[in-house]
mmCIF file of C-alpha atoms in Angstrom:
data_model
loop_
_atom_site.group_PDB
_atom_site.id
_atom_site.type_symbol
_atom_site.label_atom_id
_atom_site.label_comp_id
_atom_site.label_asym_id
_atom_site.label_seq_id
_atom_site.Cartn_x
_atom_site.Cartn_y
_atom_site.Cartn_z
ATOM 1 C CA MET A 1 18.102 -33.537 -30.975
ATOM 2 C CA ALA A 2 15.053 -34.189 -28.807
ATOM 3 C CA LEU A 3 13.509 -31.483 -26.691
ATOM 4 C CA ALA A 4 12.167 -32.537 -23.322
ATOM 5 C CA GLN A 5 8.617 -31.555 -22.485
ATOM 6 C CA PRO A 6 7.960 -29.992 -19.072
ATOM 7 C CA GLU A 7 6.705 -32.392 -16.466
ATOM 8 C CA PRO A 8 3.155 -31.769 -15.183
ATOM 9 C CA GLY A 9 3.343 -29.787 -11.968
ATOM 10 C CA GLY A 10 7.022 -28.901 -12.521
ATOM 11 C CA VAL A 11 10.266 -30.823 -12.468
ATOM 12 C CA LEU A 12 10.274 -31.395 -8.711
ATOM 13 C CA ALA A 13 6.612 -32.301 -8.301
ATOM 14 C CA GLY A 14 6.302 -35.373 -6.140
ATOM 15 C CA ARG A 15 10.078 -35.648 -5.597
ATOM 16 C CA ILE A 16 10.464 -33.665 -2.415
ATOM 17 C CA GLU A 17 8.712 -34.155 0.850
ATOM 18 C CA PRO A 18 6.468 -31.308 1.928
ATOM 19 C CA ARG A 19 7.674 -29.337 4.927
ATOM 20 C CA PRO A 20 5.623 -30.037 8.047
ATOM 21 C CA ASP A 21 4.856 -26.308 8.455
ATOM 22 C CA ALA A 22 4.414 -25.669 4.749
ATOM 23 C CA ARG A 23 1.633 -23.401 3.614
ATOM 24 C CA THR A 24 0.133 -23.838 0.230
ATOM 25 C CA GLY A 25 2.255 -22.437 -2.572
ATOM 26 C CA PRO A 26 5.907 -22.525 -3.565
ATOM 27 C CA LEU A 27 8.862 -22.259 -1.213
ATOM 28 C CA ARG A 28 9.846 -18.588 -1.411
ATOM 29 C CA GLY A 29 13.244 -17.207 -0.499
ATOM 30 C CA THR A 30 13.998 -15.401 2.738
ATOM 31 C CA LEU A 31 14.893 -12.040 1.185
ATOM 32 C CA ALA A 32 13.255 -9.216 3.122
ATOM 33 C CA THR A 33 9.857 -8.124 1.818
ATOM 34 C CA THR A 34 11.030 -4.530 1.378
ATOM 35 C CA ALA A 35 13.952 -5.693 -0.783
ATOM 36 C CA CYS A 36 11.540 -7.759 -2.876
ATOM 37 C CA MET A 37 9.235 -4.740 -3.213
ATOM 38 C CA GLU A 38 12.160 -2.720 -4.596
ATOM 39 C CA THR A 39 12.848 -5.431 -7.162
ATOM 40 C CA LEU A 40 9.165 -5.615 -8.133
ATOM 41 C CA GLN A 41 8.877 -1.876 -8.746
ATOM 42 C CA VAL A 42 12.063 -1.922 -10.845
ATOM 43 C CA GLY A 43 10.471 -4.657 -12.968
ATOM 44 C CA TYR A 44 7.367 -2.481 -13.374
ATOM 45 C CA LEU A 45 9.508 0.510 -14.419
ATOM 46 C CA HIS A 46 11.428 -1.614 -16.938
ATOM 47 C CA ALA A 47 8.181 -2.868 -18.501
ATOM 48 C CA VAL A 48 6.734 0.651 -18.784
ATOM 49 C CA ALA A 49 9.973 2.058 -20.236
ATOM 50 C CA ALA A 50 10.197 -0.771 -22.783
ATOM 51 C CA ALA A 51 6.624 -0.226 -23.977
ATOM 52 C CA ALA A 52 7.216 3.563 -24.194
ATOM 53 C CA GLY A 53 10.439 3.163 -26.179
ATOM 54 C CA CYS A 54 12.590 4.688 -23.448
ATOM 55 C CA SER A 55 16.059 3.815 -22.237
ATOM 56 C CA LEU A 56 16.981 3.470 -18.572
ATOM 57 C CA SER A 57 20.161 4.165 -16.672
ATOM 58 C CA GLN A 58 20.939 3.900 -13.003
ATOM 59 C CA PRO A 59 23.080 6.575 -11.375
ATOM 60 C CA PHE A 60 26.099 5.201 -9.565
ATOM 61 C CA PRO A 61 26.449 5.903 -6.771
ATOM 62 C CA ASP A 62 22.773 6.521 -6.036
ATOM 63 C CA ASN A 63 22.390 10.065 -4.709
ATOM 64 C CA GLY A 64 18.690 9.928 -3.813
ATOM 65 C CA ILE A 65 17.441 9.278 -7.348
ATOM 66 C CA ASP A 66 16.890 5.708 -8.513
ATOM 67 C CA TRP A 67 16.693 5.938 -12.311
ATOM 68 C CA HIS A 68 17.191 8.208 -15.300
ATOM 69 C CA VAL A 69 14.658 7.613 -18.088
ATOM 70 C CA SER A 70 15.438 8.939 -21.564
ATOM 71 C CA HIS A 71 13.130 9.293 -24.559
ATOM 72 C CA GLY A 72 14.396 10.056 -28.039
ATOM 73 C CA ALA A 73 12.155 11.548 -30.723
ATOM 74 C CA PRO A 74 12.870 14.009 -33.557
ATOM 75 C CA GLU A 75 9.671 15.853 -32.585
ATOM 76 C CA HIS A 76 11.191 17.042 -29.289
ATOM 77 C CA VAL A 77 11.910 20.773 -29.387
ATOM 78 C CA VAL A 78 14.535 21.118 -26.640
ATOM 79 C CA ASP A 79 16.711 18.193 -27.795
ATOM 80 C CA ASP A 80 16.291 15.006 -29.770
ATOM 81 C CA GLU A 81 16.503 13.065 -26.489
ATOM 82 C CA VAL A 82 15.062 14.208 -23.167
ATOM 83 C CA THR A 83 15.603 12.723 -19.724
ATOM 84 C CA ILE A 84 13.734 12.696 -16.440
ATOM 85 C CA LYS A 85 14.831 11.421 -13.043
ATOM 86 C CA VAL A 86 12.621 8.861 -11.303
ATOM 87 C CA GLN A 87 12.449 8.045 -7.608
ATOM 88 C CA LEU A 88 10.679 4.756 -6.881
ATOM 89 C CA LYS A 89 8.785 3.955 -3.690
ATOM 90 C CA ALA A 90 6.462 1.078 -2.786
ATOM 91 C CA THR A 91 3.958 0.404 -0.035
ATOM 92 C CA TYR A 92 1.437 -2.236 0.967
ATOM 93 C CA GLN A 93 -0.203 0.118 3.486
ATOM 94 C CA VAL A 94 -2.480 1.720 0.887
ATOM 95 C CA PRO A 95 -5.199 -0.560 -0.541
ATOM 96 C CA PRO A 96 -5.601 -1.022 -4.299
ATOM 97 C CA ARG A 97 -7.818 1.431 -6.162
ATOM 98 C CA PRO A 98 -7.546 4.118 -3.480
ATOM 99 C CA ALA A 99 -10.807 5.941 -2.866
ATOM 100 C CA GLY A 100 -10.838 9.632 -3.656
ATOM 101 C CA PRO A 101 -8.733 11.813 -5.903
ATOM 102 C CA THR A 102 -5.457 11.293 -3.958
ATOM 103 C CA PHE A 103 -3.777 9.088 -1.380
ATOM 104 C CA GLY A 104 -1.149 10.053 1.172
ATOM 105 C CA PHE A 105 2.469 8.924 1.059
ATOM 106 C CA THR A 106 5.055 10.001 3.629
ATOM 107 C CA LEU A 107 8.613 10.984 2.684
ATOM 108 C CA ASP A 108 11.613 11.930 4.796
ATOM 109 C CA ASN A 109 12.007 15.708 4.581
ATOM 110 C CA GLU A 110 15.549 15.395 3.241
ATOM 111 C CA HIS A 111 14.264 13.298 0.372
ATOM 112 C CA LEU A 112 11.322 15.624 -0.292
ATOM 113 C CA VAL A 113 13.650 18.634 -0.518
ATOM 114 C CA LYS A 114 15.618 16.837 -3.253
ATOM 115 C CA LEU A 115 12.442 15.959 -5.199
ATOM 116 C CA ALA A 116 10.832 19.379 -4.680
ATOM 117 C CA ARG A 117 13.761 21.525 -5.826
ATOM 118 C CA SER A 118 12.781 24.052 -8.468
ATOM 119 C CA PRO A 119 13.881 25.161 -11.007
ATOM 120 C CA VAL A 120 15.900 22.193 -12.256
ATOM 121 C CA ALA A 121 17.808 21.254 -15.398
ATOM 122 C CA VAL A 122 16.396 17.698 -15.342
ATOM 123 C CA HIS A 123 12.856 17.178 -14.035
ATOM 124 C CA LYS A 124 12.100 14.597 -11.347
ATOM 125 C CA ILE A 125 9.037 12.499 -10.657
ATOM 126 C CA LEU A 126 8.072 10.275 -7.757
ATOM 127 C CA VAL A 127 6.564 6.905 -8.698
ATOM 128 C CA VAL A 128 4.749 5.066 -5.887
ATOM 129 C CA MET A 129 3.761 1.416 -6.314
ATOM 130 C CA LEU A 130 0.913 -0.074 -4.309
ATOM 131 C CA VAL A 131 1.499 -3.791 -3.776
ATOM 132 C CA PRO A 132 -0.428 -6.536 -2.000
ATOM 133 C CA ARG A 133 0.932 -7.379 1.447
ATOM 134 C CA GLU A 134 1.463 -11.057 0.524
ATOM 135 C CA ARG A 135 4.140 -11.815 -2.093
ATOM 136 C CA ASP A 136 2.155 -14.695 -3.563
ATOM 137 C CA GLN A 137 -0.371 -12.096 -4.768
ATOM 138 C CA TRP A 138 2.140 -9.845 -6.556
ATOM 139 C CA LEU A 139 1.918 -11.447 -9.978
ATOM 140 C CA SER A 140 0.268 -14.156 -11.995
ATOM 141 C CA ALA A 141 1.195 -15.493 -15.403
ATOM 142 C CA GLY A 142 -0.752 -17.166 -18.158
ATOM 143 C CA HIS A 143 -0.173 -18.060 -21.768
ATOM 144 C CA ASP A 144 -1.206 -14.594 -22.934
ATOM 145 C CA ARG A 145 -0.255 -12.252 -20.098
ATOM 146 C CA LEU A 146 1.765 -11.436 -17.016
ATOM 147 C CA ASP A 147 -0.309 -9.539 -14.451
ATOM 148 C CA LEU A 148 1.687 -7.418 -12.032
ATOM 149 C CA ARG A 149 -0.239 -6.097 -9.032
ATOM 150 C CA HIS A 150 -1.337 -3.569 -8.074
ATOM 151 C CA CYS A 151 -0.409 -0.266 -9.692
ATOM 152 C CA CYS A 152 2.096 2.602 -9.844
ATOM 153 C CA TYR A 153 1.095 6.257 -9.614
ATOM 154 C CA TRP A 154 3.293 9.256 -10.355
ATOM 155 C CA THR A 155 3.556 12.887 -9.334
ATOM 156 C CA ASN A 156 5.835 15.871 -9.834
ATOM 157 C CA LEU A 157 6.710 17.330 -6.446
ATOM 158 C CA ALA A 158 8.524 20.449 -7.740
ATOM 159 C CA GLY A 159 7.920 23.300 -5.305
ATOM 160 C CA HIS A 160 6.206 21.093 -2.677
ATOM 161 C CA PRO A 161 6.737 22.535 0.823
ATOM 162 C CA VAL A 162 8.121 20.626 3.786
ATOM 163 C CA THR A 163 5.399 20.637 6.435
ATOM 164 C CA GLY A 164 6.393 17.959 8.955
ATOM 165 C CA ARG A 165 9.133 18.011 11.518
ATOM 166 C CA ARG A 166 11.080 15.053 10.096
ATOM 167 C CA ARG A 167 8.679 13.646 7.504
ATOM 168 C CA THR A 168 6.033 15.135 5.231
ATOM 169 C CA THR A 169 2.965 13.473 3.763
ATOM 170 C CA VAL A 170 2.480 14.247 0.085
ATOM 171 C CA ARG A 171 -0.682 13.585 -1.902
ATOM 172 C CA ILE A 172 -0.451 11.284 -4.929
ATOM 173 C CA PRO A 173 -3.213 11.764 -7.557
ATOM 174 C CA THR A 174 -5.077 8.539 -8.332
ATOM 175 C CA THR A 175 -5.652 9.761 -11.896
ATOM 176 C CA ARG A 176 -1.926 9.630 -12.598
ATOM 177 C CA ILE A 177 -1.445 5.928 -13.276
ATOM 178 C CA PHE A 178 2.135 5.311 -14.381
ATOM 179 C CA ASP A 179 2.042 3.312 -17.597
ATOM 180 C CA ASP A 180 3.631 3.562 -21.047
ATOM 181 C CA ARG A 181 1.123 6.146 -22.292
ATOM 182 C CA ALA A 182 1.633 8.323 -19.226
ATOM 183 C CA LEU A 183 5.409 8.110 -19.650
ATOM 184 C CA CYS A 184 5.148 9.082 -23.342
ATOM 185 C CA GLU A 185 2.959 12.058 -22.395
ATOM 186 C CA ILE A 186 5.421 13.113 -19.674
ATOM 187 C CA MET A 187 8.300 12.939 -22.167
ATOM 188 C CA THR A 188 6.321 14.859 -24.801
ATOM 189 C CA ARG A 189 5.707 17.705 -22.324
ATOM 190 C CA VAL A 190 9.355 17.732 -21.218
ATOM 191 C CA GLY A 191 10.492 17.539 -24.852
ATOM 192 C CA SER A 192 8.518 20.663 -25.671
ATOM 193 C CA GLY A 193 10.167 22.577 -22.813
ATOM 194 C CA GLY A 194 7.437 21.989 -20.239
ATOM 195 C CA THR A 195 7.231 20.111 -16.951
ATOM 196 C CA PRO A 196 6.226 16.480 -16.451
#
């Protein structure tokens, strides 16, 4: 059996006429940017959970929480497997590497009340992804890496007050980058009976 080698420039290179209004780059689908942002942040969460050794489940129907993340370890004190709830958000309105110790992110008050409830049986965190405005800048791949831009940050909003009439701006710490190490540390704290 012979294996075909990829053609330089891709299978369709030189076989289709360029569109008269075509910009440089591939022909992207017409799915709304916000829908694509949701998919991108889910991919980020999956990568972080995989590297941290966590399992993911999606509540159905969604009741204001996107994902449940579980982490099993015999070292946990409260149970051998602990779970947190994760709400994902994304924006291109905040530039990468935000200056200062925090950046602002606005939530509907109804959603904030759900995330801020305290005490709770299962802790919740908000994960906010900053993405470039243009989709062609979201990721790049090479032989040794897949770069996903820009970054996710997390916070625990337990006890946060509602201050706006319909929406409230919360502050997201720039030191809380959401990666596999951060997720392991969150789960270790929760597993010892603490908060994220």
